[in-house]
């Protein structure tokens, strides 16, 4: 019997509750399809940080590096400064493992209420491929007082590193600045992934997102790389959408989209919108993927601290993210069975968490999906 080693980080807020339901369902799927998942839990998150001062240790990184995949609940806690856990754990893992693809399917399942009038499951079914290591997420910048200063900034990636030495002279006001970086290699690999995805799924259009009309240095560069890569995919057309316009088109004509490839920050923004048109954050999964390394799967939503411990969150986004993980682990049939079980539960409409207009708990939803998998 094959076995997959999966590292589990429940994290903060509702994270541990939703991840427990994900583990429950994935164990049921594994049983059904005759494989084993060997789970190892890691305590990283707010409690661990507040107790020990540690975000992720070198030892933990080394251990996670030996896993086949990472399954993550959510990070973020009001007891910590905003961003400490998100940057110190979530982004640190994405960057450390060079998970350069953030794959976010935007798919409205049957039986789910959609806020768009006259749109249904056949209209909302596309995939956003978000670049996951660059752009404004490289995190370099500073807040400097009036006067002269010198700053040394660097971005270290496994693909390349880049250093900036900046002489700053701000005469009449303090300033803050943030540098966004796109690299040729970093852009090409994600754009190629998007075209390959389109090709493998029999799609014929890739839409590339940018704001080249204003942020012209980085995003004209991005456009050139899209043009270059597209030459290798003759059957697939491509187009460019400005990020502001695409938010409008997602609402007006979601059926137009097949595969959308986007720089990191715009991808963050448009996938929250995508989540809403697929029925809400409770139903939106994602995968941080390194096709040659250790990938990490998590819901798009955050830790929702106010619902912590109440057993009321919707675990379906996390379960669905788990199904994406099975796919990445080579258990495609099992992944499909998990998504089908989610779909059947939603179509039947008997078990619904609060966000779906029902009264069921998080664990009742997990039980229902697990039983569906076992019974199918
Ligand atoms: C997401 C989240 C993260 C991001 C935060 C928590 C750092 O919003 O996964 O979309 O901005 O990527
Ligand atoms: Mn986000």
GROMACS .gro file of C-alpha atoms and ligand atoms in nm:
model
  389
    1UNK     CA    1   0.000   0.000   0.000
    2UNK     CA    2   0.145   0.336  -0.092
    3UNK     CA    3   0.188   0.596   0.178
    4UNK     CA    4   0.222   0.974   0.161
    5UNK     CA    5   0.392   1.179   0.429
    6UNK     CA    6   0.194   1.493   0.495
    7UNK     CA    7   0.289   1.769   0.738
    8UNK     CA    8  -0.009   1.938   0.900
    9UNK     CA    9  -0.012   2.290   1.037
   10UNK     CA   10  -0.350   2.376   1.186
   11UNK     CA   11  -0.234   2.727   1.271
   12UNK     CA   12  -0.456   2.994   1.425
   13UNK     CA   13  -0.820   3.084   1.475
   14UNK     CA   14  -1.047   2.836   1.300
   15UNK     CA   15  -0.741   2.672   1.139
   16UNK     CA   16  -0.718   2.368   1.371
   17UNK     CA   17  -1.094   2.300   1.345
   18UNK     CA   18  -1.114   2.309   0.967
   19UNK     CA   19  -0.793   2.115   0.922
   20UNK     CA   20  -0.925   1.838   1.152
   21UNK     CA   21  -1.221   1.796   0.915
   22UNK     CA   22  -0.987   1.792   0.618
   23UNK     CA   23  -0.777   1.518   0.777
   24UNK     CA   24  -1.094   1.323   0.856
   25UNK     CA   25  -1.215   1.336   0.496
   26UNK     CA   26  -0.875   1.263   0.343
   27UNK     CA   27  -0.837   0.959   0.569
   28UNK     CA   28  -1.175   0.836   0.450
   29UNK     CA   29  -1.072   0.884   0.087
   30UNK     CA   30  -0.739   0.712   0.147
   31UNK     CA   31  -0.921   0.412   0.299
   32UNK     CA   32  -1.146   0.393   0.002
   33UNK     CA   33  -0.864   0.412  -0.251
   34UNK     CA   34  -0.623   0.190  -0.062
   35UNK     CA   35  -0.344   0.419   0.030
   36UNK     CA   36  -0.223   0.566   0.354
   37UNK     CA   37  -0.154   0.919   0.469
   38UNK     CA   38   0.109   0.951   0.736
   39UNK     CA   39   0.027   1.279   0.913
   40UNK     CA   40   0.275   1.474   1.125
   41UNK     CA   41   0.146   1.777   1.311
   42UNK     CA   42   0.344   2.097   1.361
   43UNK     CA   43   0.248   2.356   1.623
   44UNK     CA   44   0.348   2.670   1.429
   45UNK     CA   45   0.118   2.964   1.476
   46UNK     CA   46   0.034   3.231   1.733
   47UNK     CA   47   0.039   3.016   2.049
   48UNK     CA   48   0.372   2.865   1.963
   49UNK     CA   49   0.512   3.207   1.872
   50UNK     CA   50   0.388   3.373   2.190
   51UNK     CA   51   0.528   3.091   2.404
   52UNK     CA   52   0.864   3.047   2.235
   53UNK     CA   53   0.925   3.354   2.018
   54UNK     CA   54   0.975   3.120   1.725
   55UNK     CA   55   0.793   3.150   1.392
   56UNK     CA   56   0.945   2.858   1.195
   57UNK     CA   57   1.276   2.710   1.302
   58UNK     CA   58   1.546   2.575   1.074
   59UNK     CA   59   1.473   2.229   1.215
   60UNK     CA   60   1.106   2.259   1.124
   61UNK     CA   61   1.194   2.377   0.773
   62UNK     CA   62   1.423   2.078   0.734
   63UNK     CA   63   1.152   1.839   0.859
   64UNK     CA   64   0.886   1.995   0.634
   65UNK     CA   65   1.128   1.958   0.345
   66UNK     CA   66   1.116   1.582   0.390
   67UNK     CA   67   0.737   1.567   0.370
   68UNK     CA   68   0.557   1.491   0.044
   69UNK     CA   69   0.324   1.783   0.102
   70UNK     CA   70   0.206   2.037   0.362
   71UNK     CA   71  -0.157   2.081   0.464
   72UNK     CA   72  -0.224   2.419   0.623
   73UNK     CA   73  -0.528   2.559   0.805
   74UNK     CA   74  -0.484   2.935   0.847
   75UNK     CA   75  -0.249   3.186   1.010
   76UNK     CA   76  -0.315   3.520   1.177
   77UNK     CA   77  -0.407   3.615   1.532
   78UNK     CA   78  -0.512   3.948   1.685
   79UNK     CA   79  -0.266   3.899   1.974
   80UNK     CA   80   0.021   3.947   1.729
   81UNK     CA   81   0.108   4.251   1.519
   82UNK     CA   82  -0.058   4.229   1.177
   83UNK     CA   83   0.163   4.042   0.934
   84UNK     CA   84   0.403   3.883   1.183
   85UNK     CA   85   0.259   3.534   1.145
   86UNK     CA   86   0.145   3.580   0.786
   87UNK     CA   87   0.489   3.693   0.671
   88UNK     CA   88   0.690   3.497   0.924
   89UNK     CA   89   0.522   3.164   0.862
   90UNK     CA   90   0.293   3.157   0.557
   91UNK     CA   91   0.503   3.366   0.320
   92UNK     CA   92   0.823   3.224   0.467
   93UNK     CA   93   0.708   2.873   0.373
   94UNK     CA   94   0.591   2.978   0.026
   95UNK     CA   95   0.931   3.138  -0.041
   96UNK     CA   96   1.147   2.877   0.131
   97UNK     CA   97   0.993   2.595  -0.069
   98UNK     CA   98   0.979   2.813  -0.381
   99UNK     CA   99   0.608   2.741  -0.425
  100UNK     CA  100   0.589   2.970  -0.723
  101UNK     CA  101   0.241   2.873  -0.836
  102UNK     CA  102  -0.064   2.970  -0.634
  103UNK     CA  103  -0.337   2.769  -0.800
  104UNK     CA  104  -0.689   2.889  -0.725
  105UNK     CA  105  -0.983   2.724  -0.902
  106UNK     CA  106  -1.287   2.952  -0.925
  107UNK     CA  107  -1.566   2.705  -0.968
  108UNK     CA  108  -1.926   2.744  -0.861
  109UNK     CA  109  -2.060   2.405  -0.755
  110UNK     CA  110  -2.421   2.298  -0.804
  111UNK     CA  111  -2.649   2.383  -0.515
  112UNK     CA  112  -2.447   2.683  -0.404
  113UNK     CA  113  -2.603   3.028  -0.395
  114UNK     CA  114  -2.423   3.269  -0.626
  115UNK     CA  115  -2.445   3.645  -0.572
  116UNK     CA  116  -2.443   3.705  -0.949
  117UNK     CA  117  -2.790   3.720  -1.094
  118UNK     CA  118  -2.848   3.481  -1.385
  119UNK     CA  119  -2.510   3.308  -1.352
  120UNK     CA  120  -2.476   2.942  -1.269
  121UNK     CA  121  -2.216   2.664  -1.242
  122UNK     CA  122  -2.166   2.648  -1.618
  123UNK     CA  123  -2.071   3.017  -1.620
  124UNK     CA  124  -1.826   3.017  -1.331
  125UNK     CA  125  -1.553   2.765  -1.390
  126UNK     CA  126  -1.201   2.892  -1.445
  127UNK     CA  127  -0.860   2.877  -1.281
  128UNK     CA  128  -0.646   3.159  -1.153
  129UNK     CA  129  -0.272   3.092  -1.163
  130UNK     CA  130  -0.120   3.346  -0.928
  131UNK     CA  131   0.254   3.405  -0.918
  132UNK     CA  132   0.352   3.336  -0.558
  133UNK     CA  133   0.706   3.453  -0.485
  134UNK     CA  134   0.763   3.798  -0.639
  135UNK     CA  135   0.602   4.134  -0.716
  136UNK     CA  136   0.530   4.354  -0.413
  137UNK     CA  137   0.542   4.042  -0.196
  138UNK     CA  138   0.923   4.042  -0.199
  139UNK     CA  139   0.879   4.268   0.100
  140UNK     CA  140   1.157   4.519   0.048
  141UNK     CA  141   1.111   4.883   0.125
  142UNK     CA  142   1.129   5.112   0.420
  143UNK     CA  143   0.997   5.411   0.600
  144UNK     CA  144   1.253   5.690   0.607
  145UNK     CA  145   1.266   6.025   0.778
  146UNK     CA  146   1.347   6.349   0.608
  147UNK     CA  147   1.708   6.389   0.510
  148UNK     CA  148   1.969   6.160   0.363
  149UNK     CA  149   1.989   5.787   0.417
  150UNK     CA  150   2.141   5.487   0.252
  151UNK     CA  151   1.959   5.154   0.238
  152UNK     CA  152   2.078   4.810   0.137
  153UNK     CA  153   1.795   4.582   0.032
  154UNK     CA  154   1.802   4.234  -0.106
  155UNK     CA  155   1.578   3.962  -0.238
  156UNK     CA  156   1.710   3.610  -0.207
  157UNK     CA  157   1.541   3.338  -0.405
  158UNK     CA  158   1.662   2.998  -0.514
  159UNK     CA  159   1.634   3.113  -0.877
  160UNK     CA  160   1.838   3.432  -0.829
  161UNK     CA  161   1.919   3.703  -0.583
  162UNK     CA  162   1.912   4.076  -0.634
  163UNK     CA  163   2.056   4.360  -0.426
  164UNK     CA  164   1.962   4.725  -0.421
  165UNK     CA  165   2.183   4.995  -0.270
  166UNK     CA  166   1.973   5.308  -0.245
  167UNK     CA  167   2.077   5.663  -0.164
  168UNK     CA  168   1.765   5.842  -0.051
  169UNK     CA  169   1.726   6.210  -0.002
  170UNK     CA  170   1.382   6.323   0.111
  171UNK     CA  171   1.377   6.698   0.149
  172UNK     CA  172   1.047   6.807   0.304
  173UNK     CA  173   0.861   6.501   0.413
  174UNK     CA  174   0.925   6.159   0.555
  175UNK     CA  175   0.840   5.888   0.306
  176UNK     CA  176   0.775   5.518   0.281
  177UNK     CA  177   0.847   5.309  -0.025
  178UNK     CA  178   0.808   4.948  -0.130
  179UNK     CA  179   0.983   4.785  -0.422
  180UNK     CA  180   0.812   4.530  -0.642
  181UNK     CA  181   1.029   4.290  -0.836
  182UNK     CA  182   0.947   4.068  -1.131
  183UNK     CA  183   1.220   3.851  -1.276
  184UNK     CA  184   1.232   3.703  -1.624
  185UNK     CA  185   1.272   3.351  -1.488
  186UNK     CA  186   1.015   3.395  -1.213
  187UNK     CA  187   0.758   3.527  -1.458
  188UNK     CA  188   0.831   3.283  -1.736
  189UNK     CA  189   0.784   2.973  -1.520
  190UNK     CA  190   0.441   3.076  -1.392
  191UNK     CA  191   0.322   3.193  -1.734
  192UNK     CA  192   0.439   2.866  -1.887
  193UNK     CA  193   0.255   2.676  -1.613
  194UNK     CA  194  -0.065   2.863  -1.705
  195UNK     CA  195  -0.030   2.785  -2.076
  196UNK     CA  196   0.046   2.419  -1.997
  197UNK     CA  197  -0.258   2.404  -1.773
  198UNK     CA  198  -0.475   2.545  -2.050
  199UNK     CA  199  -0.331   2.294  -2.295
  200UNK     CA  200  -0.379   1.996  -2.063
  201UNK     CA  201  -0.735   2.096  -1.984
  202UNK     CA  202  -0.825   2.150  -2.349
  203UNK     CA  203  -0.880   2.524  -2.300
  204UNK     CA  204  -0.800   2.773  -2.572
  205UNK     CA  205  -0.747   3.104  -2.396
  206UNK     CA  206  -0.512   3.245  -2.133
  207UNK     CA  207  -0.584   3.587  -1.986
  208UNK     CA  208  -0.288   3.771  -1.836
  209UNK     CA  209  -0.352   4.036  -1.571
  210UNK     CA  210  -0.146   4.352  -1.514
  211UNK     CA  211  -0.154   4.727  -1.472
  212UNK     CA  212   0.086   4.808  -1.754
  213UNK     CA  213  -0.085   5.140  -1.817
  214UNK     CA  214   0.055   5.276  -1.490
  215UNK     CA  215   0.315   5.040  -1.342
  216UNK     CA  216   0.479   5.015  -1.679
  217UNK     CA  217   0.829   4.895  -1.588
  218UNK     CA  218   0.727   4.575  -1.421
  219UNK     CA  219   0.413   4.496  -1.613
  220UNK     CA  220   0.534   4.574  -1.966
  221UNK     CA  221   0.813   4.331  -1.885
  222UNK     CA  222   0.546   4.080  -1.778
  223UNK     CA  223   0.358   4.136  -2.107
  224UNK     CA  224   0.672   4.073  -2.313
  225UNK     CA  225   0.725   3.744  -2.134
  226UNK     CA  226   0.361   3.645  -2.193
  227UNK     CA  227   0.409   3.721  -2.564
  228UNK     CA  228   0.729   3.515  -2.578
  229UNK     CA  229   0.587   3.213  -2.397
  230UNK     CA  230   0.265   3.221  -2.601
  231UNK     CA  231   0.466   3.148  -2.917
  232UNK     CA  232   0.519   2.794  -2.791
  233UNK     CA  233   0.141   2.736  -2.766
  234UNK     CA  234  -0.003   2.797  -3.112
  235UNK     CA  235  -0.352   2.662  -3.037
  236UNK     CA  236  -0.402   2.887  -2.735
  237UNK     CA  237  -0.490   3.253  -2.770
  238UNK     CA  238  -0.392   3.508  -2.509
  239UNK     CA  239  -0.517   3.848  -2.407
  240UNK     CA  240  -0.424   4.114  -2.154
  241UNK     CA  241  -0.664   4.251  -1.896
  242UNK     CA  242  -0.591   4.539  -1.663
  243UNK     CA  243  -0.654   4.441  -1.306
  244UNK     CA  244  -0.924   4.702  -1.247
  245UNK     CA  245  -1.109   4.593  -1.561
  246UNK     CA  246  -1.089   4.224  -1.475
  247UNK     CA  247  -1.274   4.282  -1.148
  248UNK     CA  248  -1.559   4.421  -1.353
  249UNK     CA  249  -1.550   4.139  -1.609
  250UNK     CA  250  -1.543   3.868  -1.339
  251UNK     CA  251  -1.884   4.002  -1.235
  252UNK     CA  252  -2.025   4.079  -1.578
  253UNK     CA  253  -1.894   3.788  -1.789
  254UNK     CA  254  -1.729   3.523  -1.573
  255UNK     CA  255  -1.801   3.265  -1.845
  256UNK     CA  256  -1.537   3.431  -2.065
  257UNK     CA  257  -1.250   3.315  -1.845
  258UNK     CA  258  -1.064   2.985  -1.873
  259UNK     CA  259  -0.714   3.028  -1.731
  260UNK     CA  260  -0.607   3.359  -1.577
  261UNK     CA  261  -0.240   3.421  -1.499
  262UNK     CA  262  -0.153   3.707  -1.269
  263UNK     CA  263   0.130   3.868  -1.077
  264UNK     CA  264   0.122   3.807  -0.705
  265UNK     CA  265  -0.056   4.106  -0.554
  266UNK     CA  266  -0.328   4.139  -0.816
  267UNK     CA  267  -0.378   3.763  -0.782
  268UNK     CA  268  -0.437   3.806  -0.410
  269UNK     CA  269  -0.705   4.066  -0.474
  270UNK     CA  270  -0.890   3.907  -0.764
  271UNK     CA  271  -0.910   3.566  -0.599
  272UNK     CA  272  -1.104   3.705  -0.303
  273UNK     CA  273  -1.348   3.836  -0.563
  274UNK     CA  274  -1.335   3.497  -0.734
  275UNK     CA  275  -1.414   3.330  -0.402
  276UNK     CA  276  -1.729   3.541  -0.366
  277UNK     CA  277  -1.864   3.448  -0.708
  278UNK     CA  278  -1.809   3.080  -0.634
  279UNK     CA  279  -2.025   3.105  -0.325
  280UNK     CA  280  -1.803   3.262  -0.064
  281UNK     CA  281  -1.472   3.218   0.113
  282UNK     CA  282  -1.598   2.901   0.277
  283UNK     CA  283  -1.580   2.730  -0.061
  284UNK     CA  284  -1.254   2.858  -0.208
  285UNK     CA  285  -0.946   2.632  -0.201
  286UNK     CA  286  -0.590   2.697  -0.308
  287UNK     CA  287  -0.257   2.527  -0.359
  288UNK     CA  288   0.092   2.673  -0.326
  289UNK     CA  289   0.275   2.457  -0.572
  290UNK     CA  290   0.634   2.383  -0.655
  291UNK     CA  291   0.603   2.121  -0.928
  292UNK     CA  292   0.948   1.985  -0.839
  293UNK     CA  293   0.938   2.031  -0.465
  294UNK     CA  294   0.721   2.044  -0.156
  295UNK     CA  295   0.379   2.202  -0.215
  296UNK     CA  296   0.135   2.337   0.043
  297UNK     CA  297  -0.244   2.337   0.032
  298UNK     CA  298  -0.474   2.572   0.222
  299UNK     CA  299  -0.810   2.746   0.193
  300UNK     CA  300  -0.798   3.100   0.047
  301UNK     CA  301  -0.966   3.240   0.357
  302UNK     CA  302  -0.792   3.348   0.675
  303UNK     CA  303  -0.808   3.240   1.038
  304UNK     CA  304  -1.138   3.416   1.128
  305UNK     CA  305  -1.034   3.462   1.493
  306UNK     CA  306  -1.383   3.556   1.611
  307UNK     CA  307  -1.513   3.209   1.520
  308UNK     CA  308  -1.225   3.024   1.686
  309UNK     CA  309  -1.333   2.721   1.885
  310UNK     CA  310  -1.703   2.763   1.800
  311UNK     CA  311  -1.720   2.467   1.560
  312UNK     CA  312  -1.914   2.679   1.314
  313UNK     CA  313  -1.671   2.749   1.028
  314UNK     CA  314  -1.726   2.588   0.691
  315UNK     CA  315  -1.451   2.327   0.636
  316UNK     CA  316  -1.530   2.271   0.268
  317UNK     CA  317  -1.260   2.505   0.132
  318UNK     CA  318  -1.002   2.316   0.337
  319UNK     CA  319  -1.139   1.976   0.236
  320UNK     CA  320  -1.131   2.087  -0.127
  321UNK     CA  321  -0.771   2.211  -0.082
  322UNK     CA  322  -0.698   1.861   0.052
  323UNK     CA  323  -0.846   1.715  -0.267
  324UNK     CA  324  -0.607   1.936  -0.467
  325UNK     CA  325  -0.324   1.798  -0.255
  326UNK     CA  326  -0.424   1.441  -0.341
  327UNK     CA  327  -0.410   1.539  -0.706
  328UNK     CA  328  -0.059   1.673  -0.662
  329UNK     CA  329   0.041   1.355  -0.477
  330UNK     CA  330  -0.062   1.151  -0.780
  331UNK     CA  331  -0.388   1.027  -0.627
  332UNK     CA  332  -0.605   1.193  -0.891
  333UNK     CA  333  -0.898   0.951  -0.858
  334UNK     CA  334  -0.908   1.003  -0.484
  335UNK     CA  335  -0.895   1.380  -0.527
  336UNK     CA  336  -1.183   1.364  -0.771
  337UNK     CA  337  -1.383   1.148  -0.532
  338UNK     CA  338  -1.339   1.405  -0.255
  339UNK     CA  339  -1.458   1.689  -0.480
  340UNK     CA  340  -1.752   1.476  -0.595
  341UNK     CA  341  -1.849   1.412  -0.234
  342UNK     CA  342  -1.840   1.786  -0.161
  343UNK     CA  343  -2.052   1.844  -0.471
  344UNK     CA  344  -2.309   1.582  -0.365
  345UNK     CA  345  -2.342   1.722  -0.014
  346UNK     CA  346  -2.400   2.070  -0.157
  347UNK     CA  347  -2.651   1.946  -0.415
  348UNK     CA  348  -2.848   1.756  -0.153
  349UNK     CA  349  -2.852   2.068   0.064
  350UNK     CA  350  -2.926   1.875   0.382
  351UNK     CA  351  -2.607   1.962   0.565
  352UNK     CA  352  -2.522   2.332   0.561
  353UNK     CA  353  -2.294   2.541   0.776
  354UNK     CA  354  -2.398   2.893   0.882
  355UNK     CA  355  -2.229   3.066   0.586
  356UNK     CA  356  -2.439   2.849   0.353
  357UNK     CA  357  -2.757   2.947   0.534
  358UNK     CA  358  -2.780   2.636   0.755
  359UNK     CA  359  -2.725   2.539   1.117
  360UNK     CA  360  -2.473   2.255   1.093
  361UNK     CA  361  -2.140   2.262   1.267
  362UNK     CA  362  -1.798   2.240   1.113
  363UNK     CA  363  -1.755   1.881   1.235
  364UNK     CA  364  -2.100   1.776   1.111
  365UNK     CA  365  -2.002   1.900   0.767
  366UNK     CA  366  -1.674   1.705   0.783
  367UNK     CA  367  -1.862   1.392   0.895
  368UNK     CA  368  -2.112   1.430   0.611
  369UNK     CA  369  -1.841   1.453   0.345
  370UNK     CA  370  -1.643   1.165   0.499
  371UNK     CA  371  -1.953   0.943   0.509
  372UNK     CA  372  -2.037   1.036   0.152
  373UNK     CA  373  -1.689   0.934   0.041
  374UNK     CA  374  -1.712   0.604   0.229
  375UNK     CA  375  -2.060   0.527   0.094
  376UNK     CA  376  -1.989   0.607  -0.271
  377LIG     C1  377  -0.379   3.474   0.074
  377LIG     C2  378  -0.360   3.563   0.193
  377LIG     C3  379  -0.210   3.589   0.212
  377LIG     C4  380  -0.161   3.658   0.087
  377LIG     C5  381  -0.173   3.669   0.338
  377LIG     C6  382  -0.232   3.608   0.463
  377LIG     C7  383  -0.024   3.686   0.352
  377LIG     O1  384  -0.431   3.679   0.181
  377LIG     O2  385  -0.330   3.360   0.075
  377LIG     O3  386  -0.443   3.517  -0.023
  377LIG     O4  387  -0.166   3.781   0.079
  377LIG     O5  388  -0.114   3.588  -0.003
  378LIG    MN1  389  -0.562   3.683   0.006
   0.00000   0.00000   0.00000
